[in-house]
Tab-separated table of N, CA, C and O in Angstrom:
chain	number	residue	atom	x	y	z
A	13	ASP	N	-180.194	-36.105	-121.404
A	13	ASP	CA	-179.700	-37.439	-121.096
A	13	ASP	C	-180.826	-38.458	-120.962
A	13	ASP	O	-180.559	-39.647	-120.890
A	14	ARG	N	-182.048	-37.993	-120.907
A	14	ARG	CA	-183.189	-38.919	-120.795
A	14	ARG	C	-183.510	-39.611	-122.114
A	14	ARG	O	-184.231	-40.585	-122.142
A	15	ASP	N	-182.998	-39.045	-123.189
A	15	ASP	CA	-183.305	-39.595	-124.515
A	15	ASP	C	-182.368	-40.767	-124.797
A	15	ASP	O	-181.150	-40.615	-124.742
A	16	PRO	N	-182.912	-41.943	-125.085
A	16	PRO	CA	-182.071	-43.125	-125.285
A	16	PRO	C	-181.340	-43.157	-126.629
A	16	PRO	O	-180.480	-44.003	-126.837
A	17	ARG	N	-181.644	-42.250	-127.533
A	17	ARG	CA	-181.028	-42.279	-128.863
A	17	ARG	C	-179.548	-41.911	-128.790
A	17	ARG	O	-179.151	-41.049	-128.010
A	18	ALA	N	-178.751	-42.553	-129.640
A	18	ALA	CA	-177.320	-42.257	-129.716
A	18	ALA	C	-177.044	-41.126	-130.696
A	18	ALA	O	-176.045	-40.427	-130.591
A	19	GLU	N	-177.930	-40.954	-131.663
A	19	GLU	CA	-177.797	-39.903	-132.675
A	19	GLU	C	-179.154	-39.222	-132.825
A	19	GLU	O	-180.201	-39.868	-132.720
A	20	LEU	N	-179.133	-37.929	-133.066
A	20	LEU	CA	-180.369	-37.183	-133.284
A	20	LEU	C	-180.054	-35.987	-134.161
A	20	LEU	O	-179.197	-35.161	-133.810
A	21	ALA	N	-180.690	-35.920	-135.314
A	21	ALA	CA	-180.548	-34.739	-136.175
A	21	ALA	C	-181.149	-33.550	-135.433
A	21	ALA	O	-181.961	-33.730	-134.524
A	22	PRO	N	-180.778	-32.325	-135.784
A	22	PRO	CA	-181.357	-31.171	-135.092
A	22	PRO	C	-182.888	-31.262	-135.068
A	22	PRO	O	-183.535	-31.419	-136.097
A	23	THR	N	-183.443	-31.232	-133.861
A	23	THR	CA	-184.880	-31.397	-133.633
A	23	THR	C	-185.356	-30.253	-132.751
A	23	THR	O	-184.857	-30.085	-131.639
A	24	THR	N	-186.323	-29.484	-133.245
A	24	THR	CA	-186.772	-28.290	-132.535
A	24	THR	C	-188.084	-28.537	-131.809
A	24	THR	O	-189.053	-29.011	-132.399
A	25	ILE	N	-188.084	-28.199	-130.527
A	25	ILE	CA	-189.257	-28.270	-129.664
A	25	ILE	C	-189.584	-26.827	-129.269
A	25	ILE	O	-188.712	-26.098	-128.796
A	26	CYS	N	-190.830	-26.414	-129.444
A	26	CYS	CA	-191.223	-25.045	-129.122
A	26	CYS	C	-192.180	-25.028	-127.930
A	26	CYS	O	-193.040	-25.907	-127.820
A	27	LEU	N	-192.003	-24.028	-127.081
A	27	LEU	CA	-192.853	-23.880	-125.902
A	27	LEU	C	-193.409	-22.476	-125.805
A	27	LEU	O	-192.732	-21.503	-126.147
A	28	GLN	N	-194.612	-22.402	-125.311
A	28	GLN	CA	-195.201	-21.134	-124.886
A	28	GLN	C	-195.055	-21.137	-123.370
A	28	GLN	O	-195.510	-22.068	-122.699
A	29	VAL	N	-194.392	-20.123	-122.834
A	29	VAL	CA	-194.120	-20.056	-121.403
A	29	VAL	C	-194.952	-18.926	-120.807
A	29	VAL	O	-194.861	-17.780	-121.249
A	30	VAL	N	-195.765	-19.273	-119.817
A	30	VAL	CA	-196.604	-18.285	-119.134
A	30	VAL	C	-195.880	-17.883	-117.859
A	30	VAL	O	-195.594	-18.725	-116.999
A	31	VAL	N	-195.555	-16.590	-117.774
A	31	VAL	CA	-194.837	-16.036	-116.631
A	31	VAL	C	-195.819	-15.210	-115.817
A	31	VAL	O	-196.486	-14.319	-116.356
A	32	ASP	N	-195.919	-15.500	-114.509
A	32	ASP	CA	-196.875	-14.767	-113.671
A	32	ASP	C	-196.356	-13.362	-113.341
A	32	ASP	O	-195.230	-13.003	-113.685
A	33	ALA	N	-197.176	-12.574	-112.692
A	33	ALA	CA	-196.848	-11.181	-112.400
A	33	ALA	C	-195.647	-11.042	-111.468
A	33	ALA	O	-195.024	-9.983	-111.413
A	34	ASP	N	-195.290	-12.108	-110.760
A	34	ASP	CA	-194.126	-12.070	-109.874
A	34	ASP	C	-192.844	-12.529	-110.567
A	34	ASP	O	-191.781	-12.556	-109.955
A	35	GLY	N	-192.942	-12.947	-111.832
A	35	GLY	CA	-191.775	-13.383	-112.589
A	35	GLY	C	-191.519	-14.873	-112.550
A	35	GLY	O	-190.528	-15.358	-113.104
A	36	GLY	N	-192.406	-15.634	-111.919
A	36	GLY	CA	-192.257	-17.091	-111.882
A	36	GLY	C	-192.942	-17.740	-113.070
A	36	GLY	O	-193.915	-17.212	-113.609
A	37	VAL	N	-192.446	-18.892	-113.474
A	37	VAL	CA	-193.071	-19.630	-114.575
A	37	VAL	C	-194.300	-20.347	-114.029
A	37	VAL	O	-194.201	-21.192	-113.148
A	38	GLU	N	-195.445	-19.950	-114.541
A	38	GLU	CA	-196.710	-20.561	-114.125
A	38	GLU	C	-196.910	-21.908	-114.800
A	38	GLU	O	-197.322	-22.876	-114.181
A	39	ARG	N	-196.605	-21.949	-116.109
A	39	ARG	CA	-196.734	-23.194	-116.864
A	39	ARG	C	-196.080	-23.018	-118.234
A	39	ARG	O	-195.810	-21.906	-118.667
A	40	SER	N	-195.860	-24.142	-118.891
A	40	SER	CA	-195.377	-24.107	-120.275
A	40	SER	C	-196.193	-25.102	-121.080
A	40	SER	O	-196.598	-26.149	-120.574
A	41	LEU	N	-196.435	-24.733	-122.300
A	41	LEU	CA	-197.263	-25.548	-123.192
A	41	LEU	C	-196.519	-25.763	-124.504
A	41	LEU	O	-195.902	-24.828	-125.025
A	42	PRO	N	-196.584	-26.971	-125.061
A	42	PRO	CA	-195.929	-27.184	-126.348
A	42	PRO	C	-196.632	-26.406	-127.461
A	42	PRO	O	-197.853	-26.301	-127.479
A	43	LEU	N	-195.838	-25.845	-128.342
A	43	LEU	CA	-196.364	-25.185	-129.545
A	43	LEU	C	-196.064	-26.102	-130.720
A	43	LEU	O	-194.912	-26.445	-130.959
A	44	THR	N	-197.087	-26.505	-131.411
A	44	THR	CA	-196.886	-27.410	-132.547
A	44	THR	C	-197.588	-26.910	-133.807
A	44	THR	O	-197.689	-27.632	-134.783
A	45	ASP	N	-198.066	-25.665	-133.773
A	45	ASP	CA	-198.846	-25.145	-134.896
A	45	ASP	C	-197.992	-24.511	-135.984
A	45	ASP	O	-198.525	-24.002	-136.960
A	46	ARG	N	-196.678	-24.547	-135.855
A	46	ARG	CA	-195.777	-24.013	-136.876
A	46	ARG	C	-194.952	-25.162	-137.427
A	46	ARG	O	-194.588	-26.082	-136.691
A	47	ALA	N	-194.635	-25.094	-138.692
A	47	ALA	CA	-193.892	-26.181	-139.336
A	47	ALA	C	-192.602	-26.506	-138.593
A	47	ALA	O	-192.250	-27.671	-138.428
A	48	GLU	N	-191.890	-25.491	-138.113
A	48	GLU	CA	-190.612	-25.730	-137.443
A	48	GLU	C	-190.768	-26.289	-136.024
A	48	GLU	O	-189.794	-26.661	-135.389
A	49	CYS	N	-192.010	-26.364	-135.535
A	49	CYS	CA	-192.267	-26.808	-134.156
A	49	CYS	C	-193.012	-28.138	-134.058
A	49	CYS	O	-193.334	-28.571	-132.953
A	50	THR	N	-193.287	-28.787	-135.155
A	50	THR	CA	-194.119	-29.994	-135.129
A	50	THR	C	-193.457	-31.176	-134.420
A	50	THR	O	-194.139	-32.101	-133.989
A	51	ALA	N	-192.139	-31.152	-134.262
A	51	ALA	CA	-191.448	-32.269	-133.610
A	51	ALA	C	-191.924	-32.476	-132.178
A	51	ALA	O	-191.849	-33.580	-131.646
A	52	GLY	N	-192.441	-31.427	-131.553
A	52	GLY	CA	-192.922	-31.536	-130.184
A	52	GLY	C	-194.130	-32.442	-130.033
A	52	GLY	O	-194.436	-32.901	-128.935
A	53	ALA	N	-194.828	-32.719	-131.124
A	53	ALA	CA	-196.013	-33.585	-131.080
A	53	ALA	C	-195.662	-35.058	-131.286
A	53	ALA	O	-196.494	-35.929	-131.048
A	54	ALA	N	-194.439	-35.342	-131.706
A	54	ALA	CA	-194.046	-36.721	-131.997
A	54	ALA	C	-193.731	-37.477	-130.703
A	54	ALA	O	-192.999	-36.978	-129.850
A	55	ARG	N	-194.281	-38.661	-130.590
A	55	ARG	CA	-194.113	-39.484	-129.381
A	55	ARG	C	-192.634	-39.715	-129.052
A	55	ARG	O	-192.225	-39.681	-127.891
A	56	GLU	N	-191.820	-39.962	-130.069
A	56	GLU	CA	-190.403	-40.247	-129.817
A	56	GLU	C	-189.647	-39.046	-129.246
A	56	GLU	O	-188.551	-39.189	-128.700
A	57	ASN	N	-190.234	-37.860	-129.368
A	57	ASN	CA	-189.584	-36.653	-128.840
A	57	ASN	C	-190.111	-36.239	-127.468
A	57	ASN	O	-189.750	-35.180	-126.964
A	58	ALA	N	-190.910	-37.099	-126.849
A	58	ALA	CA	-191.443	-36.797	-125.514
A	58	ALA	C	-190.341	-36.485	-124.497
A	58	ALA	O	-190.491	-35.551	-123.698
A	59	PRO	N	-189.198	-37.201	-124.516
A	59	PRO	CA	-188.138	-36.843	-123.554
A	59	PRO	C	-187.581	-35.441	-123.783
A	59	PRO	O	-187.213	-34.753	-122.833
A	60	LEU	N	-187.548	-34.998	-125.029
A	60	LEU	CA	-187.054	-33.655	-125.339
A	60	LEU	C	-188.039	-32.600	-124.839
A	60	LEU	O	-187.642	-31.600	-124.230
A	61	LEU	N	-189.316	-32.840	-125.099
A	61	LEU	CA	-190.355	-31.929	-124.633
A	61	LEU	C	-190.312	-31.816	-123.109
A	61	LEU	O	-190.336	-30.724	-122.553
A	62	GLN	N	-190.202	-32.948	-122.430
A	62	GLN	CA	-190.162	-32.942	-120.964
A	62	GLN	C	-188.925	-32.209	-120.452
A	62	GLN	O	-188.996	-31.447	-119.489
A	63	ALA	N	-187.786	-32.410	-121.096
A	63	ALA	CA	-186.548	-31.734	-120.684
A	63	ALA	C	-186.690	-30.218	-120.829
A	63	ALA	O	-186.279	-29.463	-119.946
A	64	ALA	N	-187.284	-29.770	-121.932
A	64	ALA	CA	-187.487	-28.334	-122.140
A	64	ALA	C	-188.439	-27.772	-121.085
A	64	ALA	O	-188.185	-26.714	-120.499
A	65	GLN	N	-189.529	-28.482	-120.812
A	65	GLN	CA	-190.494	-28.011	-119.818
A	65	GLN	C	-189.885	-28.006	-118.412
A	65	GLN	O	-190.123	-27.078	-117.638
A	66	ASP	N	-189.102	-29.004	-118.085
A	66	ASP	CA	-188.441	-29.036	-116.780
A	66	ASP	C	-187.470	-27.863	-116.635
A	66	ASP	O	-187.373	-27.260	-115.558
A	67	ALA	N	-186.743	-27.556	-117.698
A	67	ALA	CA	-185.777	-26.455	-117.646
A	67	ALA	C	-186.477	-25.121	-117.430
A	67	ALA	O	-186.106	-24.362	-116.532
A	68	VAL	N	-187.514	-24.826	-118.221
A	68	VAL	CA	-188.161	-23.518	-118.092
A	68	VAL	C	-188.913	-23.380	-116.773
A	68	VAL	O	-189.078	-22.268	-116.271
A	69	ALA	N	-189.339	-24.490	-116.183
A	69	ALA	CA	-190.050	-24.432	-114.901
A	69	ALA	C	-189.175	-23.843	-113.802
A	69	ALA	O	-189.686	-23.274	-112.832
A	70	MET	N	-187.856	-23.927	-113.952
A	70	MET	CA	-186.930	-23.409	-112.946
A	70	MET	C	-186.531	-21.954	-113.193
A	70	MET	O	-185.859	-21.350	-112.362
A	71	TRP	N	-186.902	-21.402	-114.340
A	71	TRP	CA	-186.494	-20.045	-114.664
A	71	TRP	C	-187.238	-19.026	-113.814
A	71	TRP	O	-188.378	-19.228	-113.411
A	72	LYS	N	-186.586	-17.889	-113.582
A	72	LYS	CA	-187.193	-16.766	-112.868
A	72	LYS	C	-186.906	-15.511	-113.680
A	72	LYS	O	-185.790	-15.303	-114.139
A	73	TYR	N	-187.928	-14.708	-113.866
A	73	TYR	CA	-187.831	-13.496	-114.664
A	73	TYR	C	-187.988	-12.271	-113.770
A	73	TYR	O	-188.601	-12.354	-112.705
A	74	SER	N	-187.484	-11.148	-114.232
A	74	SER	CA	-187.849	-9.874	-113.620
A	74	SER	C	-189.292	-9.638	-114.025
A	74	SER	O	-189.679	-9.927	-115.158
A	75	SER	N	-190.080	-9.141	-113.108
A	75	SER	CA	-191.502	-8.936	-113.398
A	75	SER	C	-191.689	-7.964	-114.557
A	75	SER	O	-191.010	-6.949	-114.645
A	76	ALA	N	-192.632	-8.289	-115.420
A	76	ALA	CA	-193.061	-7.346	-116.447
A	76	ALA	C	-194.048	-6.393	-115.786
A	76	ALA	O	-194.672	-6.743	-114.781
A	77	ALA	N	-194.165	-5.201	-116.316
A	77	ALA	CA	-195.038	-4.232	-115.653
A	77	ALA	C	-195.611	-3.235	-116.646
A	77	ALA	O	-195.037	-2.981	-117.698
A	78	VAL	N	-196.741	-2.692	-116.260
A	78	VAL	CA	-197.330	-1.557	-116.964
A	78	VAL	C	-197.072	-0.351	-116.068
A	78	VAL	O	-197.390	-0.372	-114.873
A	79	CYS	N	-196.465	0.669	-116.638
A	79	CYS	CA	-196.138	1.882	-115.893
A	79	CYS	C	-197.250	2.911	-116.115
A	79	CYS	O	-197.596	3.197	-117.257
A	80	HIS	N	-197.781	3.429	-115.037
A	80	HIS	CA	-198.840	4.434	-115.120
A	80	HIS	C	-198.261	5.783	-114.704
A	80	HIS	O	-197.863	5.964	-113.551
A	81	PHE	N	-198.218	6.706	-115.663
A	81	PHE	CA	-197.671	8.041	-115.424
A	81	PHE	C	-198.797	9.055	-115.288
A	81	PHE	O	-199.911	8.831	-115.768
A	82	ALA	N	-198.494	10.153	-114.664
A	82	ALA	CA	-199.465	11.250	-114.521
A	82	ALA	C	-199.855	11.749	-115.914
A	82	ALA	O	-199.045	11.693	-116.850
A	83	PRO	N	-201.088	12.230	-116.064
A	83	PRO	CA	-201.522	12.751	-117.363
A	83	PRO	C	-200.541	13.815	-117.879
A	83	PRO	O	-200.110	14.691	-117.127
A	84	GLY	N	-200.164	13.657	-119.124
A	84	GLY	CA	-199.264	14.617	-119.762
A	84	GLY	C	-197.797	14.346	-119.518
A	84	GLY	O	-196.945	14.960	-120.148
A	85	LYS	N	-197.464	13.445	-118.612
A	85	LYS	CA	-196.065	13.143	-118.331
A	85	LYS	C	-195.645	11.950	-119.192
A	85	LYS	O	-196.186	10.858	-119.060
A	86	VAL	N	-194.700	12.186	-120.075
A	86	VAL	CA	-194.221	11.146	-120.982
A	86	VAL	C	-192.782	10.809	-120.594
A	86	VAL	O	-191.932	11.696	-120.554
A	87	PRO	N	-192.508	9.555	-120.295
A	87	PRO	CA	-191.140	9.202	-119.906
A	87	PRO	C	-190.184	9.299	-121.090
A	87	PRO	O	-190.579	9.093	-122.237
A	88	ALA	N	-188.943	9.630	-120.804
A	88	ALA	CA	-187.927	9.703	-121.860
A	88	ALA	C	-187.682	8.322	-122.458
A	88	ALA	O	-187.472	8.180	-123.660
A	89	ASP	N	-187.745	7.312	-121.618
A	89	ASP	CA	-187.541	5.929	-122.052
A	89	ASP	C	-188.776	5.137	-121.664
A	89	ASP	O	-189.026	4.896	-120.483
A	90	ARG	N	-189.557	4.706	-122.628
A	90	ARG	CA	-190.815	4.003	-122.334
A	90	ARG	C	-190.588	2.637	-121.665
A	90	ARG	O	-191.524	2.048	-121.165
A	91	GLY	N	-189.373	2.168	-121.647
A	91	GLY	CA	-189.059	0.915	-120.980
A	91	GLY	C	-188.636	1.115	-119.533
A	91	GLY	O	-188.253	0.169	-118.859
A	92	ASP	N	-188.718	2.344	-119.045
A	92	ASP	CA	-188.267	2.674	-117.692
A	92	ASP	C	-189.444	3.224	-116.891
A	92	ASP	O	-190.086	4.183	-117.302
A	93	CYS	N	-189.739	2.608	-115.756
A	93	CYS	CA	-190.869	3.033	-114.929
A	93	CYS	C	-190.501	4.111	-113.904
A	93	CYS	O	-191.370	4.516	-113.121
A	94	ARG	N	-189.255	4.581	-113.903
A	94	ARG	CA	-188.901	5.628	-112.932
A	94	ARG	C	-189.804	6.838	-113.126
A	94	ARG	O	-190.036	7.283	-114.236
A	95	GLY	N	-190.334	7.329	-112.032
A	95	GLY	CA	-191.213	8.496	-112.082
A	95	GLY	C	-192.675	8.148	-112.299
A	95	GLY	O	-193.521	9.032	-112.362
A	96	ALA	N	-192.988	6.866	-112.408
A	96	ALA	CA	-194.384	6.456	-112.607
A	96	ALA	C	-195.167	6.643	-111.306
A	96	ALA	O	-194.630	6.459	-110.215
A	97	GLU	N	-196.435	7.006	-111.449
A	97	GLU	CA	-197.307	7.119	-110.274
A	97	GLU	C	-197.632	5.743	-109.713
A	97	GLU	O	-197.795	5.567	-108.516
A	98	ARG	N	-197.741	4.779	-110.618
A	98	ARG	CA	-198.103	3.425	-110.203
A	98	ARG	C	-197.464	2.435	-111.165
A	98	ARG	O	-197.412	2.668	-112.368
A	99	ILE	N	-196.962	1.347	-110.598
A	99	ILE	CA	-196.374	0.275	-111.409
A	99	ILE	C	-197.198	-0.981	-111.164
A	99	ILE	O	-197.340	-1.426	-110.032
A	100	GLU	N	-197.754	-1.513	-112.246
A	100	GLU	CA	-198.638	-2.673	-112.152
A	100	GLU	C	-197.953	-3.907	-112.747
A	100	GLU	O	-197.821	-4.015	-113.966
A	101	PRO	N	-197.491	-4.842	-111.892
A	101	PRO	CA	-196.900	-6.076	-112.424
A	101	PRO	C	-197.951	-6.857	-113.221
A	101	PRO	O	-199.122	-6.890	-112.837
A	102	VAL	N	-197.519	-7.444	-114.325
A	102	VAL	CA	-198.446	-8.190	-115.180
A	102	VAL	C	-197.833	-9.518	-115.605
A	102	VAL	O	-196.610	-9.668	-115.668
A	103	ALA	N	-198.689	-10.469	-115.890
A	103	ALA	CA	-198.270	-11.749	-116.446
A	103	ALA	C	-197.980	-11.570	-117.938
A	103	ALA	O	-198.560	-10.696	-118.584
A	104	VAL	N	-197.080	-12.365	-118.450
A	104	VAL	CA	-196.766	-12.325	-119.880
A	104	VAL	C	-196.633	-13.750	-120.408
A	104	VAL	O	-196.436	-14.695	-119.643
A	105	THR	N	-196.715	-13.877	-121.713
A	105	THR	CA	-196.506	-15.152	-122.386
A	105	THR	C	-195.342	-14.972	-123.351
A	105	THR	O	-195.308	-14.011	-124.125
A	106	LEU	N	-194.392	-15.891	-123.282
A	106	LEU	CA	-193.200	-15.837	-124.125
A	106	LEU	C	-193.094	-17.134	-124.916
A	106	LEU	O	-193.616	-18.173	-124.485
A	107	GLN	N	-192.412	-17.076	-126.034
A	107	GLN	CA	-192.248	-18.265	-126.870
A	107	GLN	C	-190.761	-18.566	-127.019
A	107	GLN	O	-189.953	-17.655	-127.236
A	108	TYR	N	-190.426	-19.840	-126.866
A	108	TYR	CA	-189.042	-20.284	-126.993
A	108	TYR	C	-188.980	-21.509	-127.889
A	108	TYR	O	-189.890	-22.330	-127.902
A	109	ALA	N	-187.868	-21.619	-128.600
A	109	ALA	CA	-187.590	-22.806	-129.407
A	109	ALA	C	-186.284	-23.407	-128.909
A	109	ALA	O	-185.287	-22.703	-128.749
A	110	PHE	N	-186.312	-24.701	-128.632
A	110	PHE	CA	-185.137	-25.438	-128.194
A	110	PHE	C	-184.785	-26.433	-129.285
A	110	PHE	O	-185.625	-27.238	-129.679
A	111	THR	N	-183.567	-26.378	-129.766
A	111	THR	CA	-183.124	-27.324	-130.783
A	111	THR	C	-182.151	-28.303	-130.137
A	111	THR	O	-181.104	-27.908	-129.627
A	112	PHE	N	-182.557	-29.570	-130.129
A	112	PHE	CA	-181.770	-30.653	-129.545
A	112	PHE	C	-181.044	-31.382	-130.661
A	112	PHE	O	-181.589	-31.567	-131.749
A	113	GLU	N	-179.835	-31.830	-130.356
A	113	GLU	CA	-179.063	-32.593	-131.326
A	113	GLU	C	-178.139	-33.534	-130.548
A	113	GLU	O	-177.606	-33.153	-129.498
A	114	ILE	N	-177.978	-34.743	-131.057
A	114	ILE	CA	-177.029	-35.690	-130.474
A	114	ILE	C	-176.105	-36.133	-131.607
A	114	ILE	O	-176.557	-36.693	-132.601
A	115	VAL	N	-174.827	-35.835	-131.452
A	115	VAL	CA	-173.828	-36.200	-132.456
A	115	VAL	C	-172.736	-36.995	-131.755
A	115	VAL	O	-172.094	-36.487	-130.824
A	116	LYS	N	-172.558	-38.238	-132.178
A	116	LYS	CA	-171.543	-39.125	-131.594
A	116	LYS	C	-171.669	-39.174	-130.076
A	116	LYS	O	-170.692	-39.075	-129.343
A	117	GLY	N	-172.912	-39.255	-129.596
A	117	GLY	CA	-173.176	-39.347	-128.167
A	117	GLY	C	-173.120	-38.035	-127.412
A	117	GLY	O	-173.435	-37.980	-126.228
A	118	GLN	N	-172.739	-36.963	-128.062
A	118	GLN	CA	-172.642	-35.641	-127.434
A	118	GLN	C	-173.976	-34.910	-127.570
A	118	GLN	O	-174.455	-34.696	-128.680
A	119	HIS	N	-174.576	-34.515	-126.462
A	119	HIS	CA	-175.862	-33.818	-126.467
A	119	HIS	C	-175.639	-32.321	-126.538
A	119	HIS	O	-174.844	-31.774	-125.771
A	120	VAL	N	-176.369	-31.670	-127.448
A	120	VAL	CA	-176.258	-30.226	-127.630
A	120	VAL	C	-177.674	-29.654	-127.639
A	120	VAL	O	-178.565	-30.221	-128.267
A	121	VAL	N	-177.872	-28.524	-126.936
A	121	VAL	CA	-179.155	-27.837	-126.946
A	121	VAL	C	-178.894	-26.358	-127.232
A	121	VAL	O	-178.050	-25.741	-126.594
A	122	ARG	N	-179.633	-25.832	-128.206
A	122	ARG	CA	-179.574	-24.395	-128.515
A	122	ARG	C	-180.972	-23.830	-128.289
A	122	ARG	O	-181.968	-24.525	-128.482
A	123	MET	N	-181.034	-22.568	-127.884
A	123	MET	CA	-182.327	-21.958	-127.581
A	123	MET	C	-182.481	-20.630	-128.309
A	123	MET	O	-181.508	-19.885	-128.456
A	124	GLN	N	-183.717	-20.362	-128.747
A	124	GLN	CA	-184.097	-19.063	-129.291
A	124	GLN	C	-185.376	-18.663	-128.595
A	124	GLN	O	-186.239	-19.505	-128.342
A	125	GLY	N	-185.520	-17.397	-128.271
A	125	GLY	CA	-186.738	-16.949	-127.601
A	125	GLY	C	-187.121	-15.548	-127.998
A	125	GLY	O	-186.337	-14.791	-128.523
A	126	ARG	N	-188.399	-15.257	-127.724
A	126	ARG	CA	-188.888	-13.903	-127.953
A	126	ARG	C	-190.013	-13.630	-126.995
A	126	ARG	O	-190.611	-14.454	-126.409
């Protein structure tokens, strides 16, 4: 709603989101080095960039972790830390793309992440 435009073709803003070891968003940075993400560098899209950064700043993640198992012990599911001798929370960096569009005054946002 911060964007004063009445119409906006699909416009993609990309962010790199740094998540700390506790699962909180430490910071987000615009990604503009890919052809599909260059809109984030355009001055007229500053309200979109700010909206995306404000949204991700409120997100909370489950902590990412490195599971340390006893020598020779291999977990059945490498994504499960049950039975680990030590669990080490770690920071991670994630990438998201937000596509903003305004059609007949209706604001739409779609998100893709990895």
